[in-house]
XYZ file of C-alpha atoms in Angstrom:
246
model
C -5.044 -17.158 11.753
C -2.113 -15.863 13.790
C 0.197 -12.875 13.669
C 3.843 -13.933 13.891
C 7.139 -12.126 14.124
C 9.285 -14.427 11.968
C 12.938 -14.197 10.993
C 13.625 -14.191 7.256
C 16.671 -16.349 7.942
C 16.466 -20.129 8.166
C 15.500 -19.882 11.816
C 12.024 -18.719 12.754
C 11.917 -16.489 15.822
C 8.495 -15.929 17.356
C 8.508 -12.553 19.089
C 4.796 -11.925 19.563
C 1.761 -14.086 18.835
C -1.668 -12.421 18.566
C -4.940 -13.858 17.321
C -6.216 -12.179 14.166
C -8.816 -12.767 11.485
C -6.747 -11.505 8.556
C -3.183 -12.540 7.834
C -1.363 -9.591 9.397
C 2.223 -10.746 9.755
C 5.266 -9.038 11.157
C 8.563 -10.601 10.105
C 11.758 -9.766 11.942
C 14.690 -8.869 9.700
C 18.217 -9.602 10.894
C 19.271 -5.991 11.139
C 21.025 -4.037 13.912
C 18.445 -1.239 13.668
C 15.510 -3.494 14.606
C 13.554 -3.660 11.348
C 10.376 -5.639 10.646
C 8.448 -6.438 7.479
C 4.734 -5.708 7.884
C 2.458 -7.854 5.697
C -1.236 -8.260 5.000
C -2.049 -11.635 3.478
C -5.198 -13.698 3.100
C -8.780 -12.498 3.340
C -9.474 -9.060 4.812
C -12.311 -9.357 7.325
C -14.584 -7.038 9.253
C -12.778 -4.999 11.954
C -9.312 -6.089 10.816
C -8.478 -2.380 10.912
C -8.547 -2.587 14.712
C -6.019 -5.407 14.642
C -3.881 -3.556 12.125
C -3.696 -0.477 14.362
C -2.874 -2.678 17.352
C 0.011 -4.274 15.479
C 1.372 -0.866 14.436
C 1.239 0.349 18.016
C 3.092 -2.747 19.258
C 5.789 -2.469 16.596
C 6.561 1.075 17.649
C 6.239 0.561 21.385
C 8.825 -2.223 21.130
C 11.227 0.045 19.274
C 11.060 -1.513 15.806
C 10.934 0.207 12.420
C 8.972 -1.024 9.401
C 11.121 -1.874 6.394
C 10.762 0.806 3.697
C 7.995 2.147 5.949
C 5.743 -0.091 3.829
C 2.777 -2.406 4.161
C 3.447 -5.468 1.982
C 0.248 -6.676 0.323
C -0.616 -10.124 -1.008
C -4.370 -10.587 -0.709
C -7.332 -11.299 -2.972
C -9.427 -8.833 -0.965
C -12.359 -9.212 1.390
C -14.323 -6.578 3.298
C -14.250 -3.178 1.522
C -15.176 -1.341 4.729
C -12.301 -2.953 6.644
C -9.911 -2.316 3.745
C -10.929 1.357 3.586
C -10.479 1.682 7.350
C -7.010 0.120 7.089
C -6.263 2.438 4.181
C -7.141 5.471 6.280
C -4.713 4.284 8.951
C -2.028 3.771 6.307
C -2.442 7.358 5.097
C -2.727 8.792 8.623
C 0.500 7.036 9.616
C 2.239 8.137 6.373
C 3.029 4.544 5.418
C 3.956 3.270 1.964
C 2.426 0.236 0.224
C 4.115 -2.506 -1.790
C 2.890 -5.356 -4.006
C 5.778 -7.591 -5.010
C 6.247 -8.844 -8.611
C 4.917 -12.299 -7.673
C 2.144 -11.059 -5.382
C -1.482 -10.096 -5.966
C -3.619 -7.212 -4.727
C -7.219 -7.962 -5.627
C -10.676 -6.535 -5.043
C -10.867 -4.639 -1.718
C -7.074 -4.614 -1.477
C -7.090 -1.599 -3.807
C -8.382 0.563 -0.947
C -5.240 -0.212 1.063
C -2.778 -0.076 -1.828
C -4.071 3.313 -2.996
C -3.608 4.776 0.481
C 0.180 4.518 0.562
C 2.254 7.683 0.404
C 4.599 5.854 -1.957
C 2.747 3.100 -3.825
C 4.941 0.371 -5.305
C 2.564 -1.810 -7.327
C 4.879 -4.251 -9.121
C 2.579 -7.268 -8.879
C -0.886 -8.094 -10.204
C -3.633 -5.614 -9.305
C -7.264 -6.505 -10.023
C -10.546 -4.743 -9.241
C -14.301 -5.330 -9.510
C -17.605 -4.244 -7.997
C -18.418 -4.849 -4.351
C -19.692 -8.355 -3.613
C -22.536 -8.962 -1.144
C -23.069 -12.110 0.887
C -26.154 -14.226 0.157
C -27.606 -13.404 3.561
C -27.660 -9.647 2.965
C -31.314 -8.449 2.954
C -32.618 -7.945 -0.585
C -34.726 -4.959 0.452
C -31.557 -3.105 1.531
C -29.516 -3.811 -1.578
C -30.454 -0.768 -3.659
C -29.647 1.764 -0.931
C -26.530 -0.102 0.100
C -25.179 -0.366 -3.450
C -25.537 3.376 -4.007
C -23.953 4.293 -0.676
C -21.133 1.794 -1.114
C -20.278 3.222 -4.522
C -20.155 6.721 -3.037
C -18.055 5.696 -0.018
C -15.601 3.676 -2.093
C -15.185 6.406 -4.701
C -14.746 9.098 -2.045
C -11.939 7.123 -0.434
C -10.134 6.639 -3.734
C -10.494 10.299 -4.652
C -9.272 11.290 -1.187
C -6.197 9.129 -1.776
C -5.546 10.885 -5.089
C -6.718 8.176 -7.486
C -8.189 8.938 -10.893
C -11.814 8.722 -12.023
C -10.781 5.969 -14.465
C -9.969 3.666 -11.549
C -13.341 4.370 -9.943
C -15.093 3.647 -13.263
C -13.158 0.386 -13.739
C -14.340 -0.801 -10.327
C -17.970 0.222 -10.894
C -18.191 -1.271 -14.391
C -16.549 -4.643 -13.706
C -19.023 -7.350 -12.549
C -18.171 -9.053 -9.289
C -17.836 -12.461 -10.979
C -14.831 -11.282 -12.991
C -11.855 -8.924 -12.632
C -10.287 -5.956 -14.362
C -6.538 -6.519 -14.356
C -4.663 -3.230 -14.435
C -1.808 -3.138 -16.922
C 1.376 -1.197 -16.213
C 0.165 1.971 -17.954
C -3.120 1.952 -16.039
C -1.329 1.519 -12.712
C 0.697 4.650 -13.371
C -1.921 6.769 -15.139
C -4.574 6.035 -12.538
C -2.276 6.688 -9.548
C -2.097 3.109 -8.280
C 1.670 3.008 -8.821
C 2.875 6.437 -7.796
C 3.422 8.945 -5.010
C 1.204 11.272 -3.018
C 1.616 14.684 -4.655
C 2.315 16.814 -1.593
C 4.890 14.354 -0.280
C 6.643 14.321 -3.646
C 6.749 18.107 -3.918
C 8.005 18.547 -0.367
C 10.617 15.813 -0.841
C 12.098 17.555 -3.868
C 12.207 20.899 -2.080
C 13.639 19.666 1.214
C 16.165 17.404 -0.523
C 17.318 20.201 -2.803
C 17.758 22.489 0.197
C 19.631 19.861 2.215
C 21.948 19.050 -0.699
C 22.398 22.703 -1.749
C 20.990 21.962 -5.216
C 18.302 23.601 -7.299
C 15.146 21.508 -7.489
C 15.732 20.934 -11.205
C 19.073 19.307 -10.377
C 17.333 16.886 -8.006
C 14.878 16.009 -10.784
C 17.847 15.332 -13.071
C 19.116 12.802 -10.538
C 15.727 11.052 -10.740
C 16.029 10.813 -14.518
C 19.635 9.631 -14.314
C 19.068 6.904 -11.726
C 15.495 5.959 -12.644
C 16.297 2.455 -13.896
C 18.656 1.579 -11.058
C 16.395 2.947 -8.332
C 13.240 1.415 -9.807
C 15.020 -1.945 -9.680
C 15.887 -1.375 -6.020
C 12.258 -0.545 -5.229
C 10.962 -3.545 -7.165
C 13.270 -5.815 -5.175
C 12.069 -4.168 -1.934
C 15.539 -2.907 -1.041
C 14.970 0.869 -1.101
C 12.252 3.246 -2.181
C 12.944 5.294 -5.304
C 13.353 8.379 -3.142
C 15.798 6.815 -0.696
C 17.772 5.335 -3.589
C 18.048 8.642 -5.448
C 19.062 10.446 -2.266
C 21.793 7.861 -1.703
C 23.140 8.511 -5.205
C 23.350 12.287 -4.762
């Protein structure tokens, strides 16, 4: 599969073409400030984290910004180890994650989605246990299963997810899926914001606007519906929307 920089207008403009195993796409947006949409689509494969980091480096070296600072996800999953490695890059780079209303984040995708600073999970999110290929040695399965459970859970906890999400993954057989409903997304942290970022945002915004922090929270209540709609449509994050309304 290829990585393309594509215009979202009727004309497709190829800026860079790089071979990749996963569908890591960078779409150029017609915008004077040089904005791109960064996407992960298709199956996530081993060492795709290396390609993901390479793409990030090229976006920045060429002077582009990522729209909403977000990784757009539409993938049924793949390699958990690669997804966790990508997730660690997402968190290290302070990126957000977004699953559109008509898109799907399944299986290993959860390890990327959960890593966003701001996590906008408006589409379908499904999870299940790790799946092993037929060729994996039977004698190594027991040790590998235990270690995989530990590694996966540690990543999710590190990203601020709840124990309920970890349990849902562990208890759901790999031949089926647990589809998170809207309440579970929010209660388990899948649709939400990294706590330190949120706290610092309220404080720095209040200081910049010469408001008390409680006043800034009131703006969130007041413009919640409007700004949630903007985030769902991938136009602005909730935080950028609220700031614009202040």
